[in-house]
mmCIF file of C-alpha atoms in Angstrom:
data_model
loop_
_atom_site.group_PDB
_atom_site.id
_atom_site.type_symbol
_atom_site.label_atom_id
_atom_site.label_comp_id
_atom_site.label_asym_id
_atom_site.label_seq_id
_atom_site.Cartn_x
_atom_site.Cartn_y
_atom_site.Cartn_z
ATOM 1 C CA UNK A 116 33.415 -144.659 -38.638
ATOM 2 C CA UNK A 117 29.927 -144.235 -37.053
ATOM 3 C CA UNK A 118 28.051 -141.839 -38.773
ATOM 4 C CA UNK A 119 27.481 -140.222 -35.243
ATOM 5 C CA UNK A 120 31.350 -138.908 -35.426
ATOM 6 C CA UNK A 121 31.397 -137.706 -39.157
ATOM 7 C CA UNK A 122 30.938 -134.153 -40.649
ATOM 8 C CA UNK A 123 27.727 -133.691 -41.806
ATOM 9 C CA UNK A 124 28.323 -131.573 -45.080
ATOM 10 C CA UNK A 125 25.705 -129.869 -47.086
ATOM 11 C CA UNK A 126 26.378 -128.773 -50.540
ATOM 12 C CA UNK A 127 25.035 -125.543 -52.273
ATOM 13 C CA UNK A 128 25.170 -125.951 -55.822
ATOM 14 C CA UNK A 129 25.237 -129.476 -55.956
ATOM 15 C CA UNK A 130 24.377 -129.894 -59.620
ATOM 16 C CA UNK A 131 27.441 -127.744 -60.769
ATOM 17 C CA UNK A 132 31.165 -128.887 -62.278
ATOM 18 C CA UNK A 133 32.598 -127.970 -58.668
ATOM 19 C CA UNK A 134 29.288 -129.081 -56.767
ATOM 20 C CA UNK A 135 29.435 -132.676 -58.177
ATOM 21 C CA UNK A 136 33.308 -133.291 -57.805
ATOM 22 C CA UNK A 137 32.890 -132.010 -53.919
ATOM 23 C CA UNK A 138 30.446 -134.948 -53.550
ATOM 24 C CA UNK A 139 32.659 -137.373 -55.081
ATOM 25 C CA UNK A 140 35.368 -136.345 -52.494
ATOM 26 C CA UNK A 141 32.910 -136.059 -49.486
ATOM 27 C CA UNK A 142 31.806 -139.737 -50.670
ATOM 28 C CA UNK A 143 35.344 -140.958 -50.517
ATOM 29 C CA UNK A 144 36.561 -139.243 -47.287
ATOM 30 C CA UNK A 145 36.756 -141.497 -44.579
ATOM 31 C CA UNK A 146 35.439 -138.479 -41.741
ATOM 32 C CA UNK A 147 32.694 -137.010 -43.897
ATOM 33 C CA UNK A 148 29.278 -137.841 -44.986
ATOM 34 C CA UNK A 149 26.758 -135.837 -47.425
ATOM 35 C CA UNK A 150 24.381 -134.423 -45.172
ATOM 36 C CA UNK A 151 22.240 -132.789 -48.428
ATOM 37 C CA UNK A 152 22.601 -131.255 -51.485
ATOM 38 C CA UNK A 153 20.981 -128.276 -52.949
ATOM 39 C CA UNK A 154 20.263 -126.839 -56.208
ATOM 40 C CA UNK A 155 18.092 -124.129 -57.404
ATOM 41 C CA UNK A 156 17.743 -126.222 -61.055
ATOM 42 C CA UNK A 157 14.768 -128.289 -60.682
ATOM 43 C CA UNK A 158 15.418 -130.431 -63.510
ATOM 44 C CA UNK A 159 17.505 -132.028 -60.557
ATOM 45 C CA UNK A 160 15.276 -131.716 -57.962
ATOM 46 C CA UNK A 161 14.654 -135.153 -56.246
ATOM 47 C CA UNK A 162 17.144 -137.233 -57.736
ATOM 48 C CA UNK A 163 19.916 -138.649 -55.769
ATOM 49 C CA UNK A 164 23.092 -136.416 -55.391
ATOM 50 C CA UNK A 165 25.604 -139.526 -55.603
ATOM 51 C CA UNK A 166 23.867 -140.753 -58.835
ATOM 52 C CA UNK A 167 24.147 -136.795 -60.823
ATOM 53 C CA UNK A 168 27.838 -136.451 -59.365
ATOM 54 C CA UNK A 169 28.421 -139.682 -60.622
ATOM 55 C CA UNK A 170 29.651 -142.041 -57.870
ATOM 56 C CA UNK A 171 26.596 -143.988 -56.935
ATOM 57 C CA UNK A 172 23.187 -143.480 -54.909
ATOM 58 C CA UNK A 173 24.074 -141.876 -51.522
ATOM 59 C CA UNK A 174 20.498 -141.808 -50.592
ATOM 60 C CA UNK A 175 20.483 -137.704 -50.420
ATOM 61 C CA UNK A 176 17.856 -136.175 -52.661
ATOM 62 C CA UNK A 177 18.577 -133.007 -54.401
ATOM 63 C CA UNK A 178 16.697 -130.053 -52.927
ATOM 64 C CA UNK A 179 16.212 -126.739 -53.768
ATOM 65 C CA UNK A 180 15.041 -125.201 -50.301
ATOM 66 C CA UNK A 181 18.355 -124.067 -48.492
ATOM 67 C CA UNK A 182 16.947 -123.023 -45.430
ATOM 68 C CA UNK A 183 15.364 -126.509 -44.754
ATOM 69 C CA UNK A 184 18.245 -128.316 -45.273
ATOM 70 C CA UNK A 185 20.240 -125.877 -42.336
ATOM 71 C CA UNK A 186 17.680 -126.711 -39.942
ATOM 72 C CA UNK A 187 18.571 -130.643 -40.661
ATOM 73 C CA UNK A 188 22.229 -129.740 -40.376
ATOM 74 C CA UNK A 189 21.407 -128.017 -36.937
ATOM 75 C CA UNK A 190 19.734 -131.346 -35.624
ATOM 76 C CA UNK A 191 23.408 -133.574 -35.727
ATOM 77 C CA UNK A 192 25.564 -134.029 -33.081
ATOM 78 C CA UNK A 193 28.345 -132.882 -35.272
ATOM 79 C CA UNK A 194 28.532 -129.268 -35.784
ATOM 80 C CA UNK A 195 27.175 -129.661 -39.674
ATOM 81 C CA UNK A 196 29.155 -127.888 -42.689
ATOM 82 C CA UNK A 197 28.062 -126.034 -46.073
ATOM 83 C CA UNK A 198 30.273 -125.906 -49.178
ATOM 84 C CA UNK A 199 29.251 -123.242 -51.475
ATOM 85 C CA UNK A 200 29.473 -123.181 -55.457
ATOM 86 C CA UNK A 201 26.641 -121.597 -56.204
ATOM 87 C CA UNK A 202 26.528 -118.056 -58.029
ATOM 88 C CA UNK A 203 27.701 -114.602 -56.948
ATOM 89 C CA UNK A 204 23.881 -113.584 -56.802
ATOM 90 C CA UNK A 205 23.552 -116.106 -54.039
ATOM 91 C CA UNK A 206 26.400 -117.104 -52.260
ATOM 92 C CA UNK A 207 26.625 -113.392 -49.572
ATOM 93 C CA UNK A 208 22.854 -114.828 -48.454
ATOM 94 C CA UNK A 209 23.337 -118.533 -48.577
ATOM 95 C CA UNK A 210 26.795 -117.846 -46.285
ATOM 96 C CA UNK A 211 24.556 -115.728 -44.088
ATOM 97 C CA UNK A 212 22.039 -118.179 -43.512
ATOM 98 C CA UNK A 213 24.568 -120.746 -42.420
ATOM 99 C CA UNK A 214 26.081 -118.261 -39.642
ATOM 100 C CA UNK A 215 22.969 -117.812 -38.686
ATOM 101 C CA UNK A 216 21.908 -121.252 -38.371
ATOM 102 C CA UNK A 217 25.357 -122.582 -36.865
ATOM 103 C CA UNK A 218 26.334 -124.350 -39.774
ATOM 104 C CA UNK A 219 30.026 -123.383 -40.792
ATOM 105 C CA UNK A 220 30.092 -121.717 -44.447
ATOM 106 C CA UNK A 221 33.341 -122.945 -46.831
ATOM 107 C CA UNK A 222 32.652 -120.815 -49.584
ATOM 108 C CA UNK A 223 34.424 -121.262 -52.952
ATOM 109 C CA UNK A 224 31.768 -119.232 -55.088
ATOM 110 C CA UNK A 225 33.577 -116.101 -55.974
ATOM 111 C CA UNK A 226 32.008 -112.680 -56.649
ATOM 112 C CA UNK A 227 32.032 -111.033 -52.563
ATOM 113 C CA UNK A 228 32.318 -107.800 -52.705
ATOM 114 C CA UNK A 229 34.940 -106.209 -49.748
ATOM 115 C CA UNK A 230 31.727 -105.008 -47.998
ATOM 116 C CA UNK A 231 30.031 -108.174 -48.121
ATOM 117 C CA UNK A 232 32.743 -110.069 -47.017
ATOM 118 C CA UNK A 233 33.523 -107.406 -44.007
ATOM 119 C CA UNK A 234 29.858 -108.217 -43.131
ATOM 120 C CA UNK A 235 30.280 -111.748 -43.051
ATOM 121 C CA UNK A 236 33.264 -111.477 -41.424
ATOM 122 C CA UNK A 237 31.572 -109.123 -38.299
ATOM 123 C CA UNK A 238 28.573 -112.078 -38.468
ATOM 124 C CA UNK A 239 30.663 -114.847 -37.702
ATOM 125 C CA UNK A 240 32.621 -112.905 -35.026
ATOM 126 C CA UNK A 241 29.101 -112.091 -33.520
ATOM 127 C CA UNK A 242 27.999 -115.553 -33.944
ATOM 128 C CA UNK A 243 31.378 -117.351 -32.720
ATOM 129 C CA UNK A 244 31.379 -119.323 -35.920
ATOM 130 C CA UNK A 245 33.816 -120.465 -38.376
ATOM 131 C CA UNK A 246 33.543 -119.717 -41.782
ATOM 132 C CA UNK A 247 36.441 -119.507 -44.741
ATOM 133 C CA UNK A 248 36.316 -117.825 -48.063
ATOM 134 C CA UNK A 249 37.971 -119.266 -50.218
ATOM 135 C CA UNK A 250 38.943 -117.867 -53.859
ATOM 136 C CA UNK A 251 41.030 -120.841 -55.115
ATOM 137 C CA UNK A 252 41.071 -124.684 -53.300
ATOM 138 C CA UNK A 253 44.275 -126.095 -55.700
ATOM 139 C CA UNK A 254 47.750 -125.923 -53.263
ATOM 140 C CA UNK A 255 49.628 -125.021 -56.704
ATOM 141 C CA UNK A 256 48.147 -121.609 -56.380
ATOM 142 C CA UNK A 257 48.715 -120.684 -53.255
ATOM 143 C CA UNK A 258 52.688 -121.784 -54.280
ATOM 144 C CA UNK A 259 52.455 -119.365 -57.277
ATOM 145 C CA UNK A 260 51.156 -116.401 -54.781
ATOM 146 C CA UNK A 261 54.541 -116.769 -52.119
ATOM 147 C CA UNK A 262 56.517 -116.915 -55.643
ATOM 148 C CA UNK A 263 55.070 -113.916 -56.725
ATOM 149 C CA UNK A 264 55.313 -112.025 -53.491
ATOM 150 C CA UNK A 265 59.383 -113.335 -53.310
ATOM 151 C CA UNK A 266 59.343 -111.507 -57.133
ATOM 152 C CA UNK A 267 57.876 -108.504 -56.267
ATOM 153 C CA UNK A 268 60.837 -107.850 -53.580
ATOM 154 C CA UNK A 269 62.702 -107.000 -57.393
ATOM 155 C CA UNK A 270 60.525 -106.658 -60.071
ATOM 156 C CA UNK A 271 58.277 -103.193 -59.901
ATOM 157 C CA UNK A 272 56.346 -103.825 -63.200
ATOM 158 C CA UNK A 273 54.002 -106.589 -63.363
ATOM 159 C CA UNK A 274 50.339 -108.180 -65.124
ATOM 160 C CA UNK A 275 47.670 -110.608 -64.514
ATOM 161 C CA UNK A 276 46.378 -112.510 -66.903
ATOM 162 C CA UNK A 277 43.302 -114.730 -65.405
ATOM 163 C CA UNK A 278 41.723 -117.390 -67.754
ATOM 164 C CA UNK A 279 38.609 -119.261 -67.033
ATOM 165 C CA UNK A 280 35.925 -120.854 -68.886
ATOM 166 C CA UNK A 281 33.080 -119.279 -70.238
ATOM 167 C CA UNK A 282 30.516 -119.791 -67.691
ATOM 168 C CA UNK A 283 32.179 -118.180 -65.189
ATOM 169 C CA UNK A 284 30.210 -115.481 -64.565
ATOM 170 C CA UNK A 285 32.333 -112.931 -62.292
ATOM 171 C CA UNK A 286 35.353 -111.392 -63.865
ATOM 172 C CA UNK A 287 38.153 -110.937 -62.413
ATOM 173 C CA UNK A 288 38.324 -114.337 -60.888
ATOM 174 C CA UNK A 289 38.564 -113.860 -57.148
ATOM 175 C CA UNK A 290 42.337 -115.672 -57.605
ATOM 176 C CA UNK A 291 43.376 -112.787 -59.782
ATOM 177 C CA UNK A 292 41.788 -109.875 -57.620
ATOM 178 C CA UNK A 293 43.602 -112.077 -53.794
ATOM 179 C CA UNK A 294 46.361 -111.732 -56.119
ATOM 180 C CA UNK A 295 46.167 -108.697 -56.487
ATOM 181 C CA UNK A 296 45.809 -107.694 -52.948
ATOM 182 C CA UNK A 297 48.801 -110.008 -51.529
ATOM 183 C CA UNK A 298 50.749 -107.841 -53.769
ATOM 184 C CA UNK A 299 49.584 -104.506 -53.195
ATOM 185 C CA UNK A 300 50.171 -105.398 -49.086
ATOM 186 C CA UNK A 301 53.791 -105.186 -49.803
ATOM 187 C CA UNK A 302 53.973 -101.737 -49.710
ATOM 188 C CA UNK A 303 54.851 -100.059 -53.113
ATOM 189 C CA UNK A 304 53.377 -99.148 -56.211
ATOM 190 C CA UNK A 305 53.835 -101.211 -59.650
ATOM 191 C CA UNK A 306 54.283 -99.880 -63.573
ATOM 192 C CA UNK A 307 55.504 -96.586 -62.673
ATOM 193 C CA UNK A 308 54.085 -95.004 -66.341
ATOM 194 C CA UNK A 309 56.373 -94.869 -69.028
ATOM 195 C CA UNK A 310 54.113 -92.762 -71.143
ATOM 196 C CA UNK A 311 50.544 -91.172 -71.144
ATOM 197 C CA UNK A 312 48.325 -94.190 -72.396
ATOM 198 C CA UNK A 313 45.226 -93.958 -74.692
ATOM 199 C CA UNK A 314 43.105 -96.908 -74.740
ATOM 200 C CA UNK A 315 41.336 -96.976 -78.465
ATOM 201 C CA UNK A 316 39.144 -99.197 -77.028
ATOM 202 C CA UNK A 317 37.631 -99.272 -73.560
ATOM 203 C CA UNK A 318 39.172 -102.073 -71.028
ATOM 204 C CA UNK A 319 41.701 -102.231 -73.802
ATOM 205 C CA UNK A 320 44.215 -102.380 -70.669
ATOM 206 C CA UNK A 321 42.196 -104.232 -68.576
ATOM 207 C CA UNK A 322 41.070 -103.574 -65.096
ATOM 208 C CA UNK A 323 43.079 -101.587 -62.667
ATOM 209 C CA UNK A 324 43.195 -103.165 -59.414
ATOM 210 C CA UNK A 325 45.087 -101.317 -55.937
ATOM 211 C CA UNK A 326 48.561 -100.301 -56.440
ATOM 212 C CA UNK A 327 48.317 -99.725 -60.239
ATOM 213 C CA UNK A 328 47.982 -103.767 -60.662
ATOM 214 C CA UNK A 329 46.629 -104.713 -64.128
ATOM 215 C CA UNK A 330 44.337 -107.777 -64.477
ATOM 216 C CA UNK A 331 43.115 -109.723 -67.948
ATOM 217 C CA UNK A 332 40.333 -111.903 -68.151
ATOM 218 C CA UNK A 333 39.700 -114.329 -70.675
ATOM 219 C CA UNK A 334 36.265 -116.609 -71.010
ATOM 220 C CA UNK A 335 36.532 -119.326 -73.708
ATOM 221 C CA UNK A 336 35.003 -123.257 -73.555
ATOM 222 C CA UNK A 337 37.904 -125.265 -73.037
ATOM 223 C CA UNK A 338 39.550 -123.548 -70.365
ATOM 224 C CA UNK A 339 38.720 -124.319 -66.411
ATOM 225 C CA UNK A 340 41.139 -122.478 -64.606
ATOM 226 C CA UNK A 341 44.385 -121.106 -65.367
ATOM 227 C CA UNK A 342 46.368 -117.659 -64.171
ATOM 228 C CA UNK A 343 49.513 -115.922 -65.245
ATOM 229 C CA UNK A 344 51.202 -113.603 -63.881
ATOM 230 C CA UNK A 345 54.011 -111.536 -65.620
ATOM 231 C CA UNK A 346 57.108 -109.379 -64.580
ATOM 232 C CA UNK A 347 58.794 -106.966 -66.303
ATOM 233 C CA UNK A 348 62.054 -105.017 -66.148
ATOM 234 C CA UNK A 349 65.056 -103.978 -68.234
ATOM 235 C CA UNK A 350 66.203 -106.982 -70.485
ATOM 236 C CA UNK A 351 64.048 -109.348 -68.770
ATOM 237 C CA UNK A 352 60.998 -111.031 -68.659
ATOM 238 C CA UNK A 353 59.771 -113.616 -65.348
ATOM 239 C CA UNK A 354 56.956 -115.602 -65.548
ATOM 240 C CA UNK A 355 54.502 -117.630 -63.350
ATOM 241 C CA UNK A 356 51.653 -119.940 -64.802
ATOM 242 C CA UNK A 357 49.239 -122.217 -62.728
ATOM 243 C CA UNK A 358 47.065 -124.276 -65.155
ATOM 244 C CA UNK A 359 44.141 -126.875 -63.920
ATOM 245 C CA UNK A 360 43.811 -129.448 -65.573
ATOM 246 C CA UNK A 361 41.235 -131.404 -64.246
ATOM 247 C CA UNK A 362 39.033 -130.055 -60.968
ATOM 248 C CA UNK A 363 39.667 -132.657 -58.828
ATOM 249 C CA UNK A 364 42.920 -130.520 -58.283
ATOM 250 C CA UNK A 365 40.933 -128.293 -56.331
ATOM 251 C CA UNK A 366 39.697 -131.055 -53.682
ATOM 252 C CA UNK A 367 42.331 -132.030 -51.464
ATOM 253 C CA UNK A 368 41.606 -128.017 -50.033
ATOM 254 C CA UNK A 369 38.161 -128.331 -50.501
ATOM 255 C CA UNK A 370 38.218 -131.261 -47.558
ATOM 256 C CA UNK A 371 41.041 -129.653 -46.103
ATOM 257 C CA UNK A 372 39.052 -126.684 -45.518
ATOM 258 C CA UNK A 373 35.759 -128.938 -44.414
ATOM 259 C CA UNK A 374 38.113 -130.056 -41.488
ATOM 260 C CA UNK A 375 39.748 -127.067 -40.774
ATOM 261 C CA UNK A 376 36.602 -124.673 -40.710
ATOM 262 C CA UNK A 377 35.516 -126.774 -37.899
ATOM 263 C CA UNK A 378 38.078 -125.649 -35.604
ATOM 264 C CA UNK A 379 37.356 -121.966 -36.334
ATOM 265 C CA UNK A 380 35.245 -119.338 -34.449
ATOM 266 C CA UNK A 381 35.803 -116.897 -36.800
ATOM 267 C CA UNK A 382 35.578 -116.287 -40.572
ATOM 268 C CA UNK A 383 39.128 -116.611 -42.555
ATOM 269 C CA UNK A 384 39.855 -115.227 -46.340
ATOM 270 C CA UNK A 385 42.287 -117.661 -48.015
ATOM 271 C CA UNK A 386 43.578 -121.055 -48.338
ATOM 272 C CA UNK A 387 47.171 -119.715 -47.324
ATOM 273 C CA UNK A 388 45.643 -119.047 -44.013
ATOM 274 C CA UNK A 389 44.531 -122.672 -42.827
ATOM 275 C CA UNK A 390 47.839 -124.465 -44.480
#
């Protein structure tokens, strides 16, 4: 393809685990090219983004100025792109920025809080640009949800267990807490109590999300990202696991949402949405 008909695609956090395997996939898709990369660690700053992610010079330096590299998106042909994994202290501004410039967020750095993404979400409208949110990229999750929300029809006692390495640094992972809220949509309440529960020590019992929903988080090296979710009722015990492996499992959505945010005008929350 010409480069004049390919998505120009930025990447925030380009330094990062998820940063460097999205440039690896943008490098390999046939309709995509890496517009720039950004990253606010200037030991990288300069060197080429192709050569840190590992698949060869793509001739994009590593920048840290954000807003610099919008304006260069706004000069293409082709309506340009941002991927975010950056960190929950940045991502609400950097996704902000891109509305405002044009540039169509795909946001997988979790941390948004409800207001912030209601914001976003009344920006985009505004600005008649697509954006997506999205809390987990891999297809196998988005399987686990429906299969969860088919369980819930009969189970009325259920947990979340949520384990990701330890650098994430929000807690709970924004899996668990869409989780969480696919669940509490259908319309009852969960773990009626049994008893009146002391916790001997605090968070003991986890978090309590909507609809009396439980979630666990664990942080240890050696996991990426992994969630279980368990039901409960007399005599019985039903369980659903999704375990990554490796995170090029998350990058068939990643460019799946690259594609598909171009067709929005509008900001959309979940993968499950653009499938």
């Amino acid at each position: 393809m010409e480069n004049e008909s390919l998505i120009p695609v930025v990447v925030a956090g380009a330094a990062g685990k998820m940063g460097r395997e999205t440039i690896k996939a943008i490098a390999r898709a046939e309709d995509m090219m890496l517009l720039g990369a950004v990253e606010r660690d200037s030991q990288y700053l300069g060197q080429d983004a192709g050569e840190i992610a590992g698949c060869g010079a793509l001739e994009v330096p590593i920048l840290n100025d954000l807003q610099s590299v919008l304006v260069m998106a706004t000069q293409q042909e082709i309506q340009g792109v941002m991927v975010d994994f950056t960190h929950p202290d940045s991502v609400y501004e950097n996704t902000r920025s891109a509305i405002a410039y044009g540039v169509r967020p795909v946001v997988g750095t979790t941390g948004l809080s409800a207001e912030q993404i209601k914001d976003l979400t009344e920006f985009a409208e505004k600005a008649s640009t697509g954006a997506l949110i999205i809390p987990n990229f891999c297809i196998g999750v988005i399987l686990m949800q429906q299969a969860a929300l088919q369980a819930a029809k009969h189970f009325d006692c259920l947990e979340i267990i949520e384990l990701h390495h330890n650098q994430k640094a929000d807690a709970p992972s924004g899996t668990a807490i869409k989780t969480a809220q696919m669940l509490a949509e259908m319309g009852k309440t969960y773990n009626p109590p049994q008893v009146e529960e002391t916790e001997k020590l605090p968070g003991a019992r986890g978090c309590l999300a909507d609809e009396n929903i439980r979630i666990h988080s664990v942080r240890l090296p050696g996991f990426i990202a992994h969630q279980e979710m368990i039901f409960g009722a007399a005599g019985q015990i039903y369980t659903l696991r999704h375990d990554t492996t490796d995170r090029a499992a998350f990058m068939p959505g990643v460019l799946l949402s690259i594609r598909k945010v171009t067709q929005l005008k509008t900001l959309v929350y979940g993968l499950e949405k653009i499938l």
